[in-house]
Short mmCIF file of C-alpha atoms and ligand atoms in Angstrom, two decimals:
data_model
loop_
_atom_site.label_atom_id
_atom_site.label_comp_id
_atom_site.label_asym_id
_atom_site.label_seq_id
_atom_site.Cartn_x
_atom_site.Cartn_y
_atom_site.Cartn_z
CA MET A 1 0.00 0.00 0.00
CA ASN A 2 1.48 3.40 -0.89
CA ASP A 3 1.08 6.46 1.35
CA ARG A 4 -1.79 7.88 -0.61
CA GLN A 5 -3.77 4.63 -0.35
CA ALA A 6 -2.94 4.34 3.36
CA ILE A 7 -4.34 7.80 4.03
CA SER A 8 -7.44 7.28 1.95
CA ALA A 9 -8.16 4.09 3.92
CA ILE A 10 -8.64 6.27 7.02
CA LEU A 11 -10.09 9.45 5.52
CA GLY A 12 -13.83 9.25 5.54
CA ALA A 13 -13.93 5.81 7.20
CA ARG A 14 -17.23 5.51 9.01
CA VAL A 15 -17.45 4.50 12.64
CA GLY A 16 -20.82 3.61 14.13
CA VAL A 17 -21.21 4.12 17.87
CA LEU A 18 -23.93 2.76 20.14
CA GLY A 19 -24.53 5.49 22.71
CA ALA A 20 -24.01 9.23 22.32
CA GLY A 21 -23.08 10.51 25.78
CA GLN A 22 -19.93 12.40 26.76
CA LEU A 23 -17.75 9.39 25.96
CA GLY A 24 -19.17 9.39 22.44
CA ARG A 25 -18.59 13.12 22.19
CA MET A 26 -14.91 12.76 23.12
CA LEU A 27 -14.54 9.79 20.73
CA GLY A 28 -16.07 11.98 18.05
CA LEU A 29 -13.69 14.86 18.72
CA ALA A 30 -10.73 12.48 18.36
CA GLY A 31 -12.30 10.86 15.31
CA ARG A 32 -12.87 14.14 13.53
CA SER A 33 -9.24 15.10 13.74
CA LEU A 34 -8.35 11.72 12.19
CA GLY A 35 -10.73 12.49 9.32
CA LEU A 36 -13.33 9.91 10.36
CA GLU A 37 -17.08 10.16 10.04
CA LEU A 38 -19.00 9.20 13.18
CA GLN A 39 -22.58 8.09 13.43
CA PHE A 40 -24.21 7.61 16.84
CA LEU A 41 -27.32 5.74 17.93
CA ASP A 42 -28.99 6.82 21.16
CA PRO A 43 -32.60 7.03 22.34
CA THR A 44 -32.06 10.57 23.70
CA ALA A 45 -32.42 13.43 21.21
CA ASP A 46 -30.18 16.07 22.81
CA SER A 47 -27.23 13.73 23.46
CA PRO A 48 -23.73 15.24 23.92
CA ALA A 49 -22.27 13.46 20.85
CA ALA A 50 -24.77 15.10 18.49
CA ALA A 51 -22.27 17.98 18.25
CA VAL A 52 -19.58 15.78 16.67
CA GLY A 53 -21.37 13.42 14.29
CA GLU A 54 -24.70 12.28 12.95
CA LEU A 55 -27.12 11.23 15.69
CA LEU A 56 -29.75 8.58 14.98
CA VAL A 57 -32.40 8.96 17.67
CA ALA A 58 -33.98 5.54 18.22
CA ASP A 59 -34.06 2.65 20.65
CA TYR A 60 -30.99 0.41 20.57
CA GLY A 61 -33.11 -2.43 19.19
CA ASP A 62 -34.60 -0.34 16.35
CA GLU A 63 -34.18 -2.38 13.16
CA HIS A 64 -34.00 0.59 10.80
CA ALA A 65 -31.40 2.39 12.93
CA LEU A 66 -29.30 -0.78 13.31
CA ALA A 67 -29.38 -1.29 9.54
CA ARG A 68 -27.98 2.22 9.09
CA LEU A 69 -25.20 1.61 11.63
CA ALA A 70 -24.39 -1.69 9.93
CA ALA A 71 -23.35 0.29 6.84
CA ALA A 72 -20.37 1.73 8.80
CA ASP A 73 -16.83 0.35 8.37
CA VAL A 74 -16.70 -0.63 12.04
CA VAL A 75 -19.08 -0.32 15.00
CA THR A 76 -18.24 0.23 18.67
CA PHE A 77 -20.13 1.27 21.82
CA GLU A 78 -19.60 3.92 24.46
CA PHE A 79 -22.40 2.77 26.78
CA GLU A 80 -21.97 -0.42 28.72
CA ASN A 81 -25.63 -1.28 29.07
CA VAL A 82 -26.52 -1.44 25.38
CA PRO A 83 -28.54 -4.62 24.82
CA VAL A 84 -26.26 -7.53 23.89
CA ALA A 85 -28.91 -8.57 21.34
CA ALA A 86 -28.41 -5.31 19.41
CA VAL A 87 -24.63 -5.84 19.38
CA LYS A 88 -25.09 -9.44 18.20
CA ALA A 89 -27.46 -8.33 15.44
CA LEU A 90 -24.80 -5.86 14.26
CA GLU A 91 -22.03 -8.45 14.53
CA ALA A 92 -23.79 -10.54 11.92
CA ARG A 93 -23.45 -7.66 9.44
CA VAL A 94 -20.40 -5.54 10.34
CA ARG A 95 -17.20 -5.69 12.41
CA VAL A 96 -18.04 -4.74 16.01
CA PHE A 97 -15.23 -4.02 18.49
CA PRO A 98 -15.13 -4.89 21.34
CA GLY A 99 -17.26 -7.96 20.65
CA SER A 100 -20.52 -8.98 22.30
CA SER A 101 -18.87 -11.68 24.43
CA ALA A 102 -16.68 -9.09 26.23
CA LEU A 103 -19.74 -6.89 26.70
CA GLU A 104 -21.72 -9.78 28.14
CA VAL A 105 -19.05 -10.49 30.77
CA ALA A 106 -18.77 -6.82 31.76
CA GLN A 107 -22.53 -6.33 32.09
CA ASP A 108 -22.86 -8.84 34.91
CA ARG A 109 -20.80 -8.35 38.08
CA LEU A 110 -21.01 -12.08 38.86
CA HIS A 111 -19.67 -13.14 35.43
CA GLU A 112 -17.03 -10.44 35.65
CA LYS A 113 -15.70 -11.52 39.05
CA THR A 114 -15.92 -15.21 38.08
CA CYS A 115 -13.80 -14.36 35.03
CA PHE A 116 -11.23 -12.57 37.25
CA ARG A 117 -11.10 -15.58 39.57
CA GLY A 118 -10.66 -18.00 36.66
CA LEU A 119 -7.66 -15.97 35.46
CA GLY A 120 -6.02 -15.93 38.90
CA ILE A 121 -6.76 -12.22 39.35
CA GLY A 122 -7.41 -11.37 43.02
CA THR A 123 -10.92 -10.13 43.93
CA PRO A 124 -12.82 -9.31 47.10
CA PRO A 125 -14.70 -12.37 48.40
CA PHE A 126 -18.05 -12.61 46.56
CA GLU A 127 -21.15 -14.75 46.22
CA ALA A 128 -24.28 -14.68 44.10
CA VAL A 129 -27.45 -13.87 46.05
CA SER A 130 -31.02 -14.19 44.84
CA SER A 131 -33.07 -14.57 48.04
CA TRP A 132 -33.02 -13.44 51.65
CA SER A 133 -31.91 -16.89 52.82
CA GLU A 134 -29.02 -16.87 50.32
CA LEU A 135 -28.04 -13.40 51.54
CA ALA A 136 -28.08 -14.54 55.17
CA ALA A 137 -25.98 -17.59 54.28
CA ALA A 138 -23.51 -15.50 52.22
CA LEU A 139 -23.20 -12.99 55.07
CA SER A 140 -22.36 -15.78 57.51
CA ARG A 141 -19.39 -16.69 55.28
CA ILE A 142 -18.27 -13.25 54.05
CA GLY A 143 -19.06 -11.32 57.26
CA LEU A 144 -19.77 -7.65 57.91
CA PRO A 145 -19.11 -5.06 56.65
CA ALA A 146 -20.05 -6.11 53.14
CA VAL A 147 -21.34 -4.54 49.93
CA LEU A 148 -24.55 -5.72 48.27
CA LYS A 149 -24.83 -4.85 44.57
CA THR A 150 -27.23 -5.56 41.74
CA ARG A 151 -25.44 -7.81 39.25
CA ARG A 152 -26.53 -5.62 36.34
CA PHE A 153 -27.14 -1.96 35.44
CA GLY A 154 -25.33 -0.32 38.37
CA TYR A 155 -23.19 2.79 37.75
CA ASP A 156 -21.78 5.70 39.78
CA GLY A 157 -22.49 3.73 42.98
CA LYS A 158 -26.17 3.26 42.09
CA GLY A 159 -27.71 -0.15 42.75
CA GLN A 160 -25.50 -0.91 45.74
CA ALA A 161 -25.42 -0.61 49.52
CA VAL A 162 -22.77 -0.97 52.21
CA LEU A 163 -23.97 -3.34 54.95
CA ARG A 164 -22.69 -2.77 58.47
CA SER A 165 -25.43 -4.59 60.40
CA GLU A 166 -28.19 -7.14 59.89
CA ALA A 167 -30.69 -4.27 59.83
CA ASP A 168 -28.73 -2.73 56.92
CA ALA A 169 -28.88 -6.09 55.15
CA ARG A 170 -32.65 -6.32 55.54
CA ALA A 171 -33.19 -2.73 54.33
CA ALA A 172 -30.82 -3.20 51.36
CA PHE A 173 -32.42 -6.50 50.37
CA GLU A 174 -35.83 -4.83 50.55
CA ARG A 175 -34.60 -2.08 48.18
CA LEU A 176 -32.46 -4.13 45.73
CA GLY A 177 -33.71 -7.72 46.10
CA SER A 178 -36.10 -7.79 43.15
CA ALA A 179 -33.05 -8.19 40.86
CA PRO A 180 -30.22 -10.78 41.00
CA LEU A 181 -27.51 -9.60 43.42
CA ILE A 182 -23.90 -10.15 44.37
CA LEU A 183 -22.56 -9.84 47.90
CA GLU A 184 -18.93 -8.73 48.24
CA GLY A 185 -16.68 -8.40 51.24
CA PHE A 186 -16.05 -4.74 52.08
CA VAL A 187 -12.43 -4.04 51.19
CA LYS A 188 -10.57 -1.69 53.55
CA PHE A 189 -8.33 -0.52 50.74
CA GLN A 190 -5.58 2.07 51.11
CA ARG A 191 -6.54 3.54 47.74
CA GLU A 192 -8.30 2.93 44.45
CA LEU A 193 -6.27 2.57 41.27
CA SER A 194 -7.16 1.78 37.69
CA ILE A 195 -5.42 0.77 34.53
CA VAL A 196 -6.57 1.55 31.00
CA ALA A 197 -5.15 -0.45 28.13
CA VAL A 198 -5.83 -0.85 24.45
CA ARG A 199 -5.49 -3.79 22.07
CA SER A 200 -5.70 -3.40 18.34
CA ALA A 201 -7.33 -5.69 15.83
CA SER A 202 -3.80 -6.90 14.97
CA GLY A 203 -3.11 -7.93 18.62
CA GLU A 204 -0.81 -4.99 19.50
CA ILE A 205 -1.22 -3.89 23.16
CA ALA A 206 -0.46 -0.55 24.81
CA ARG A 207 -1.09 0.31 28.48
CA TYR A 208 -1.44 3.65 30.22
CA PRO A 209 0.26 3.97 33.63
CA LEU A 210 -1.73 3.13 36.77
CA VAL A 211 -3.74 6.10 38.03
CA GLN A 212 -5.18 6.86 41.47
CA ASN A 213 -8.90 7.53 41.81
CA HIS A 214 -10.90 9.28 44.50
CA HIS A 215 -14.63 8.54 44.76
CA SER A 216 -17.27 9.99 47.01
CA ASP A 217 -20.87 8.76 47.18
CA GLY A 218 -19.81 6.10 44.64
CA ILE A 219 -18.94 8.72 41.98
CA LEU A 220 -15.45 9.39 40.65
CA ARG A 221 -14.31 12.88 41.70
CA LYS A 222 -10.60 12.96 40.92
CA THR A 223 -7.92 10.99 39.11
CA MET A 224 -4.20 11.55 39.72
CA ALA A 225 -2.07 10.41 36.79
CA PRO A 226 0.26 8.68 36.98
CA ALA A 227 -0.67 7.39 40.46
CA PRO A 228 1.94 8.61 42.94
CA ASP A 229 4.27 6.11 44.63
CA VAL A 230 3.39 3.02 42.62
CA SER A 231 5.81 0.16 43.21
CA ALA A 232 7.25 -1.63 40.20
CA ALA A 233 5.54 -4.78 41.52
CA SER A 234 2.09 -3.13 41.51
CA GLN A 235 2.49 -1.76 37.99
CA GLN A 236 3.64 -5.18 36.85
CA ALA A 237 0.71 -6.93 38.55
CA ALA A 238 -1.76 -4.50 36.95
CA ASN A 239 -0.15 -5.04 33.54
CA GLN A 240 -0.43 -8.80 33.95
CA TYR A 241 -4.09 -8.57 35.00
CA ILE A 242 -5.10 -6.42 32.05
CA ASP A 243 -3.04 -8.49 29.58
CA LYS A 244 -4.80 -11.65 30.76
CA LEU A 245 -8.20 -9.99 30.41
CA LEU A 246 -7.46 -8.63 26.93
CA ALA A 247 -6.40 -12.11 25.81
CA GLU A 248 -9.25 -13.97 27.54
CA LEU A 249 -11.90 -11.65 26.09
CA ASP A 250 -10.23 -11.61 22.64
CA TYR A 251 -10.56 -7.89 23.09
CA VAL A 252 -10.19 -5.06 20.57
CA GLY A 253 -10.37 -1.44 21.76
CA VAL A 254 -9.89 0.30 25.11
CA LEU A 255 -10.49 -1.71 28.30
CA ALA A 256 -10.43 -0.26 31.83
CA LEU A 257 -9.85 -2.21 35.04
CA GLU A 258 -10.70 -0.73 38.46
CA LEU A 259 -8.53 -1.96 41.33
CA PHE A 260 -8.30 -1.73 45.11
CA GLU A 261 -4.81 -1.48 46.61
CA VAL A 262 -4.65 -3.33 49.93
CA ASP A 263 -1.34 -3.82 51.74
CA GLY A 264 0.60 -3.71 48.49
CA GLN A 265 -1.75 -6.21 46.77
CA LEU A 266 -4.17 -5.37 43.95
CA LEU A 267 -7.74 -6.71 43.98
CA ALA A 268 -9.90 -6.33 40.87
CA ASN A 269 -13.20 -4.50 41.34
CA GLU A 270 -14.69 -4.20 37.85
CA ILE A 271 -13.92 -3.77 34.17
CA ALA A 272 -15.44 -1.33 31.72
CA PRO A 273 -15.42 -2.49 28.07
CA ARG A 274 -15.01 1.03 26.71
CA VAL A 275 -13.21 4.31 27.14
CA HIS A 276 -13.35 5.21 30.82
CA ASN A 277 -13.69 8.22 33.07
CA THR A 278 -10.36 7.38 34.75
CA GLY A 279 -8.75 7.73 31.30
CA HIS A 280 -9.99 11.25 30.55
CA TRP A 281 -6.68 12.70 31.74
CA THR A 282 -5.06 11.17 28.64
CA ILE A 283 -6.49 13.89 26.38
CA GLU A 284 -3.91 16.41 27.59
CA GLY A 285 -1.86 14.23 29.95
CA ALA A 286 -0.70 11.41 27.68
CA VAL A 287 1.05 11.35 24.32
CA THR A 288 -2.06 9.74 22.73
CA SER A 289 -5.52 9.95 24.26
CA GLN A 290 -7.60 6.88 25.11
CA PHE A 291 -10.19 8.12 22.60
CA GLU A 292 -7.75 8.30 19.71
CA ASN A 293 -6.24 4.96 20.68
CA HIS A 294 -9.65 3.30 20.83
CA LEU A 295 -10.35 4.46 17.27
CA ARG A 296 -6.89 3.43 16.08
CA ALA A 297 -7.42 -0.02 17.63
CA ILE A 298 -10.84 -0.74 16.13
CA LEU A 299 -9.68 0.47 12.71
CA GLY A 300 -6.57 -1.74 12.82
CA LEU A 301 -4.23 1.26 12.77
CA PRO A 302 -0.92 1.43 14.69
CA LEU A 303 -1.48 2.36 18.34
CA GLY A 304 -0.20 5.67 19.73
CA ILE A 305 2.28 6.03 22.60
CA THR A 306 0.55 5.83 26.01
CA ASP A 307 3.19 7.53 28.21
CA ALA A 308 2.20 10.37 30.52
CA ILE A 309 3.58 13.77 29.49
CA SER A 310 3.78 15.21 33.01
CA PRO A 311 2.07 14.79 36.41
CA CYS A 312 -1.57 15.48 35.82
CA ALA A 313 -4.99 15.42 37.48
CA MET A 314 -8.56 15.09 36.22
CA LEU A 315 -11.41 16.58 38.21
CA ASN A 316 -15.01 15.69 37.39
CA LEU A 317 -17.65 18.39 37.33
CA ILE A 318 -20.70 16.83 38.94
CA GLY A 319 -24.05 18.59 38.93
CA ALA A 320 -22.61 22.09 38.79
CA ALA A 321 -20.16 24.16 36.81
CA PRO A 322 -17.45 26.38 38.28
CA ASP A 323 -16.76 29.76 36.69
CA ALA A 324 -15.00 28.96 33.39
CA ARG A 325 -12.91 32.13 33.50
CA ALA A 326 -11.56 31.28 36.94
CA VAL A 327 -10.83 27.66 35.91
CA LEU A 328 -8.93 28.76 32.82
CA ALA A 329 -6.92 31.24 34.86
CA VAL A 330 -5.25 28.28 36.61
CA PRO A 331 -2.06 27.54 34.63
CA ASP A 332 -2.30 24.51 32.34
CA ALA A 333 -5.92 23.77 33.29
CA HIS A 334 -8.18 22.53 30.47
CA LEU A 335 -11.95 22.60 30.61
CA HIS A 336 -14.15 19.97 28.93
CA TRP A 337 -17.86 20.71 28.90
CA TYR A 338 -20.24 17.97 27.76
CA GLY A 339 -23.19 20.15 26.74
CA LYS A 340 -25.54 18.59 29.31
CA ALA A 341 -27.99 20.41 31.56
CA PRO A 342 -26.61 20.35 35.13
CA ARG A 343 -28.53 18.05 37.50
CA PRO A 344 -27.49 16.80 40.93
CA GLY A 345 -25.14 13.81 40.64
CA ARG A 346 -24.76 14.20 36.85
CA LYS A 347 -21.33 14.39 35.21
CA VAL A 348 -21.46 17.58 33.14
CA GLY A 349 -17.78 18.09 32.37
CA HIS A 350 -14.25 17.65 33.61
CA ILE A 351 -11.04 19.60 34.06
CA THR A 352 -7.56 18.31 33.34
CA VAL A 353 -4.62 20.10 34.89
CA ARG A 354 -0.94 19.42 34.36
CA ALA A 355 2.15 20.68 36.16
CA PRO A 356 5.90 20.27 35.82
CA ASP A 357 6.14 18.67 39.30
CA THR A 358 3.82 17.12 41.89
CA ALA A 359 4.07 20.00 44.38
CA THR A 360 2.87 22.49 41.76
CA LEU A 361 0.19 20.04 40.68
CA GLU A 362 -1.17 19.72 44.22
CA HIS A 363 -1.34 23.50 44.47
CA ARG A 364 -3.28 23.79 41.18
CA VAL A 365 -5.62 20.92 42.11
CA ALA A 366 -6.38 22.57 45.46
CA GLU A 367 -7.27 25.82 43.69
CA LEU A 368 -9.55 24.00 41.22
CA GLU A 369 -11.20 21.98 44.00
CA ARG A 370 -11.92 25.24 45.79
CA LEU A 371 -13.58 26.63 42.63
CA ILE A 372 -15.60 23.43 42.17
CA ALA A 373 -16.71 23.40 45.83
CA SER A 374 -17.88 27.02 45.63
CA SER A 375 -19.94 26.24 42.48
CA ASP A 376 -21.68 23.38 44.33
CA LYS A 377 -23.47 25.78 46.63
N1 ADP B 1 -16.25 -4.48 47.83
C1 ADP B 1 -16.04 -3.18 48.05
N2 ADP B 1 -15.36 -2.76 49.14
C2 ADP B 1 -15.16 -1.44 49.40
N3 ADP B 1 -15.59 -0.45 48.58
C3 ADP B 1 -16.26 -0.80 47.47
C4 ADP B 1 -16.52 -2.17 47.13
N4 ADP B 1 -17.19 -2.20 45.95
C5 ADP B 1 -17.35 -0.90 45.58
N5 ADP B 1 -16.81 -0.06 46.46
C6 ADP B 1 -16.75 1.43 46.34
O1 ADP B 1 -17.87 1.87 45.58
C7 ADP B 1 -17.42 2.45 44.32
C8 ADP B 1 -18.37 2.07 43.19
O2 ADP B 1 -18.48 0.67 43.09
P1 ADP B 1 -18.32 -0.12 41.72
O3 ADP B 1 -18.42 -1.58 42.02
O4 ADP B 1 -17.10 0.33 41.03
O5 ADP B 1 -19.64 0.28 40.93
P2 ADP B 1 -19.95 1.35 39.80
O6 ADP B 1 -20.34 0.49 38.63
O7 ADP B 1 -21.06 2.15 40.35
O8 ADP B 1 -18.68 2.13 39.53
C9 ADP B 1 -16.02 1.89 44.15
O9 ADP B 1 -15.24 2.73 43.30
C10 ADP B 1 -15.52 1.88 45.59
O10 ADP B 1 -15.19 3.18 46.03
MG1 MG B 2 -16.70 1.44 39.34
#
């Protein structure tokens, strides 16, 4: 293939995306600069990705809409809870990356943790629970405190409860028990880490460095990238975990793995079969963003370098927006706004900030956190 043919193979290639939220919007921004055409399918008319590609407004199972997406060169998804049936229907007609089998594993916390266990990846203790008597029996083995979660459809800490007493268990089962559940031991972790990696259709793998994540009320607030003070052993363990998962799931695209660090050991919490909030820092903080690398991977293009450029932090904007002028006055701060109406608990944007050293970074993060806190009022 000569250079001209190589370029024309990318220019105008069409990527279909199931879901059109902020992840789709950021995929679209990366795709546009590569000369790609993006087409999104989402049931919501005013979705964030509408600004960066064509938006088909229809249910995920809509036959006409799926037929239109099937005309793309490759299809992917940015929303983890798209119906597997829709992905399978597309797979019969067009290349879909990642595939439906990886999606199926990630959609069910029990399958996901069983997969980790089968690969020798450490997890919190867990058991499937589908009745009060099963919950009582699981609690007698796992003990309190514990975390009860719906197996499917949970996100941002929704669909789960921390159990500290039998009364908590009864109340949580009352609230969540109409769906299949999983009980997990409560992990007294020192910190939460995650690793984002990407595997291309040709089998090439690239991994971003481990990052440190801070959640409150089950929602990600802040990511520090790279995670400070990571031992070589932890980075190596995380690399091995994600490599095993990429191979086991025959995976193509970006995969994220959330981890708990406990006494120098890493336990796997969950995977996300898509670009991930703990990878947003890569837009300004890494040589190649997770969004660009996801597109490169699913199109079979060479992957971009995943090294961090400098110490960096990502702060989510949840439910409220700080004053943009004040944010942009912080040196090397970058504002990403998703075009969503602010609502309590809703991710409406994020800020990435870089600094030449960690002391300066901490100072800038503190200033931005102050601005975010004052906009929450
Ligand atoms: N077994 C556990 N022990 C301690 N904390 C947990 C446990 N499971 C979840 N959490 C906390 O709740 C957050 C959200 O849970 P997670 O399973 O990642 O669900 P979600 O799909 O909502 O992100 C985690 O990031 C962590 O802070
Ligand atoms: Mg999570």
